[in-house]
CHARMM-style PDB file with segment names, atoms N, HN, CA, C and O in Angstrom:
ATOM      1  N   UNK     1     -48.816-106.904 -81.667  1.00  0.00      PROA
ATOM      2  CA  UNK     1     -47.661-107.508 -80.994  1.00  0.00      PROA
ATOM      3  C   UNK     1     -47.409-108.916 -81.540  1.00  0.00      PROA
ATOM      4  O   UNK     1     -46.367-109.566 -81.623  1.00  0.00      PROA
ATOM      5  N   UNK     2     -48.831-109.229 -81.932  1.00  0.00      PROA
ATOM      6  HN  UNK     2     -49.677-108.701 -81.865  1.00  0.00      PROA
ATOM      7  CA  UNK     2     -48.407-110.952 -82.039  1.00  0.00      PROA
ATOM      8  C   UNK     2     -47.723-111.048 -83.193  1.00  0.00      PROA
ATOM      9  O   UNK     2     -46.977-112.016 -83.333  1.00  0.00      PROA
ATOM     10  N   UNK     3     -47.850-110.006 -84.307  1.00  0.00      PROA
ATOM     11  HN  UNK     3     -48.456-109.219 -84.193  1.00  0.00      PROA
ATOM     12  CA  UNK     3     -48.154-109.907 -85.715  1.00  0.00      PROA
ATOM     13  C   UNK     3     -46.096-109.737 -85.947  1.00  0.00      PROA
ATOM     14  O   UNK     3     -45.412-110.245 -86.836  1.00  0.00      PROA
ATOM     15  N   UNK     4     -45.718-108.999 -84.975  1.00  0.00      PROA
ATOM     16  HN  UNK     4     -46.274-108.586 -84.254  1.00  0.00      PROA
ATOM     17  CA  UNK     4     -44.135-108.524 -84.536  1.00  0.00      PROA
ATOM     18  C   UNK     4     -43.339-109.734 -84.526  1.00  0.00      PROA
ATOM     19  O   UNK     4     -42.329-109.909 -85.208  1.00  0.00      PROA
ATOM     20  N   UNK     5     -43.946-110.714 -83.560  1.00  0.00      PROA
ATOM     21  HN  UNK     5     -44.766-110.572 -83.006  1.00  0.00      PROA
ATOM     22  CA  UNK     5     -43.295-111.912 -82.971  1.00  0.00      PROA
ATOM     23  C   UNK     5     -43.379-112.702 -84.422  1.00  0.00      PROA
ATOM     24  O   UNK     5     -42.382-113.072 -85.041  1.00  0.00      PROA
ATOM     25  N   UNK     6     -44.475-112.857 -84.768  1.00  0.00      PROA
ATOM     26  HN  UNK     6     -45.286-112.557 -84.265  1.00  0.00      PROA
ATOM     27  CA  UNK     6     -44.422-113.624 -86.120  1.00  0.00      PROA
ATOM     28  C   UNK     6     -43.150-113.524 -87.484  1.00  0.00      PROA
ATOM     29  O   UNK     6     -42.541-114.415 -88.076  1.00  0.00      PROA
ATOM     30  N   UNK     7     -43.117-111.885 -87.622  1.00  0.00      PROA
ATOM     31  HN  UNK     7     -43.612-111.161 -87.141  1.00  0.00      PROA
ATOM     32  CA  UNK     7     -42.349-111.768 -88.302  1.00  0.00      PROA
ATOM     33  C   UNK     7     -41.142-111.434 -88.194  1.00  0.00      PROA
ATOM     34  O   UNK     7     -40.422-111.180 -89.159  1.00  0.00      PROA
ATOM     35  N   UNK     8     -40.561-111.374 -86.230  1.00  0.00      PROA
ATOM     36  HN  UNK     8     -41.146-111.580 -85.446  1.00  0.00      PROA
ATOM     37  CA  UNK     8     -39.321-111.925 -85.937  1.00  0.00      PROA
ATOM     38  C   UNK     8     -38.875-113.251 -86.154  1.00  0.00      PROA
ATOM     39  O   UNK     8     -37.687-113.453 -86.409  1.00  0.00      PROA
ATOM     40  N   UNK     9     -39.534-113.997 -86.096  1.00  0.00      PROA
ATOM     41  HN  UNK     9     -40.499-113.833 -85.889  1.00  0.00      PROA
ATOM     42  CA  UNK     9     -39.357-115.660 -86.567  1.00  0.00      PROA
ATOM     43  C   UNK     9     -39.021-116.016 -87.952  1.00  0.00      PROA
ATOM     44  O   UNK     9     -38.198-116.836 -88.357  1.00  0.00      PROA
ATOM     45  N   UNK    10     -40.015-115.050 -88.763  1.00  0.00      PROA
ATOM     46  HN  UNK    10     -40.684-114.384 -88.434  1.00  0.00      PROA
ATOM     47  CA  UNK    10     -39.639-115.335 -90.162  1.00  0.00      PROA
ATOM     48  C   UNK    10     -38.005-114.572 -90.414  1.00  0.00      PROA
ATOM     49  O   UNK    10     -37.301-115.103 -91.272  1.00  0.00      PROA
ATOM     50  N   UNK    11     -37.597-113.681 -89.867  1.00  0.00      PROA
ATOM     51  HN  UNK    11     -38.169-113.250 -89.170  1.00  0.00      PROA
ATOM     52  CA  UNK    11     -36.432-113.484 -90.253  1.00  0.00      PROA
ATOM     53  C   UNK    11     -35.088-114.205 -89.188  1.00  0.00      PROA
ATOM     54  O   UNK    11     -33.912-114.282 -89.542  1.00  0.00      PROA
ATOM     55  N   UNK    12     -35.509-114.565 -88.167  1.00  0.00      PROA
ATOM     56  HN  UNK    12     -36.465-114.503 -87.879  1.00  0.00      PROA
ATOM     57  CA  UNK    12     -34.503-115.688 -87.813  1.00  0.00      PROA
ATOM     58  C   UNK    12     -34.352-116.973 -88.774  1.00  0.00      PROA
ATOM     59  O   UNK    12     -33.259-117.136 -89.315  1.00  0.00      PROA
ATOM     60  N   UNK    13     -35.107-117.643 -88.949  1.00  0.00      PROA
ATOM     61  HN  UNK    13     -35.995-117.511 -88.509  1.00  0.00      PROA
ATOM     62  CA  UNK    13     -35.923-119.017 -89.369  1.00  0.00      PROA
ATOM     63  C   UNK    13     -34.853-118.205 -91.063  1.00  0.00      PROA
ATOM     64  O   UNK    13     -34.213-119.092 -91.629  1.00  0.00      PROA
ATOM     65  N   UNK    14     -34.734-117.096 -91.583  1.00  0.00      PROA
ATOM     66  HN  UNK    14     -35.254-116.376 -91.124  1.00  0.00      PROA
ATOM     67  CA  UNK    14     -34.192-116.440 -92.797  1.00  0.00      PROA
ATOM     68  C   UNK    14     -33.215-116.574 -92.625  1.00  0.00      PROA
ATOM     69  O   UNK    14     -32.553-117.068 -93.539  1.00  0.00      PROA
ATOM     70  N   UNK    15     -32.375-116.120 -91.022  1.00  0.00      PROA
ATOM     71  HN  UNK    15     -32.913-115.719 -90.280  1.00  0.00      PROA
ATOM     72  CA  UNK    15     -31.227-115.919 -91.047  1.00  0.00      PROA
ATOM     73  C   UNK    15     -30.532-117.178 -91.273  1.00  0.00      PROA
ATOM     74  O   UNK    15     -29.612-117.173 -92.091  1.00  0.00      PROA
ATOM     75  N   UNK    16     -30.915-118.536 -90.510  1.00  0.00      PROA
ATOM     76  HN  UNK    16     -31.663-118.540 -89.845  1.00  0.00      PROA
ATOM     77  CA  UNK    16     -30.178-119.380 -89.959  1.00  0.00      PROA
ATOM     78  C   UNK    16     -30.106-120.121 -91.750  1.00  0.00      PROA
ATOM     79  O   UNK    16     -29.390-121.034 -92.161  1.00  0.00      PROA
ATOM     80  N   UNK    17     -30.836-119.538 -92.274  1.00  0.00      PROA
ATOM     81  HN  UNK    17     -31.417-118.796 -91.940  1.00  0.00      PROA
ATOM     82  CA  UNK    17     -31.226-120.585 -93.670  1.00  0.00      PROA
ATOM     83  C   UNK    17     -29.675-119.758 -94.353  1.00  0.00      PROA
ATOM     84  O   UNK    17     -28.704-120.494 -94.534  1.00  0.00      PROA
ATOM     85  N   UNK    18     -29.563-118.466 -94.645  1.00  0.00      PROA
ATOM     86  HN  UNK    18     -30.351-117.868 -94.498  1.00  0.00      PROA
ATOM     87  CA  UNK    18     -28.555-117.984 -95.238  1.00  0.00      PROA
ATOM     88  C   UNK    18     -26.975-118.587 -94.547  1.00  0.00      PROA
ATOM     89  O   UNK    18     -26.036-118.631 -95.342  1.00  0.00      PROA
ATOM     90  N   UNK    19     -26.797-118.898 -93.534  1.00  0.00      PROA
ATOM     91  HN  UNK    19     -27.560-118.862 -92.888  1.00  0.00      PROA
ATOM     92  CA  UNK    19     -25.704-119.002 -92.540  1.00  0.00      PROA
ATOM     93  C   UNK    19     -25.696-120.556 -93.146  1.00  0.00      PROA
ATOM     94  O   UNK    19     -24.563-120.888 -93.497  1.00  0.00      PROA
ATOM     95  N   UNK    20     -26.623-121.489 -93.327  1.00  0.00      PROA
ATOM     96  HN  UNK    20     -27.543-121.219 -93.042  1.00  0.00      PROA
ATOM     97  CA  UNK    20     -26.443-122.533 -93.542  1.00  0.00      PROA
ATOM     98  C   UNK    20     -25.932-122.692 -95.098  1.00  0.00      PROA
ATOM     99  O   UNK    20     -25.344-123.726 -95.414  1.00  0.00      PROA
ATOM    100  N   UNK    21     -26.196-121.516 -96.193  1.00  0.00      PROA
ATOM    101  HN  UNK    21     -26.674-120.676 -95.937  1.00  0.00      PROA
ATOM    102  CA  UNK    21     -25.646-121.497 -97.655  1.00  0.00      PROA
ATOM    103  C   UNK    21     -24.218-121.248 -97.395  1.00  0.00      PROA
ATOM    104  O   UNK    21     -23.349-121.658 -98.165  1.00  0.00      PROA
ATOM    105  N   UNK    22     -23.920-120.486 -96.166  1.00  0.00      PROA
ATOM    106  HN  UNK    22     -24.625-120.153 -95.540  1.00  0.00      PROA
ATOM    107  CA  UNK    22     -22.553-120.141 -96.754  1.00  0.00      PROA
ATOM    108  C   UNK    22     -21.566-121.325 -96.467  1.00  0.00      PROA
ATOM    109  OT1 UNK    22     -20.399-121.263 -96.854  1.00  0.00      PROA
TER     110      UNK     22
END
């Protein structure tokens, strides 16, 4: 579970980085 949460973060923390290129 923890391992889930971790790598929901890495793809928010991804998203907000792409949203900030455009």
């Amino acid at each position: 579970m923890k391992m889930l949460t971790c790598i929901g973060l890495r793809y928010t923390e991804l998203l907000a980085y792409c949203l900030e290129l455009s």
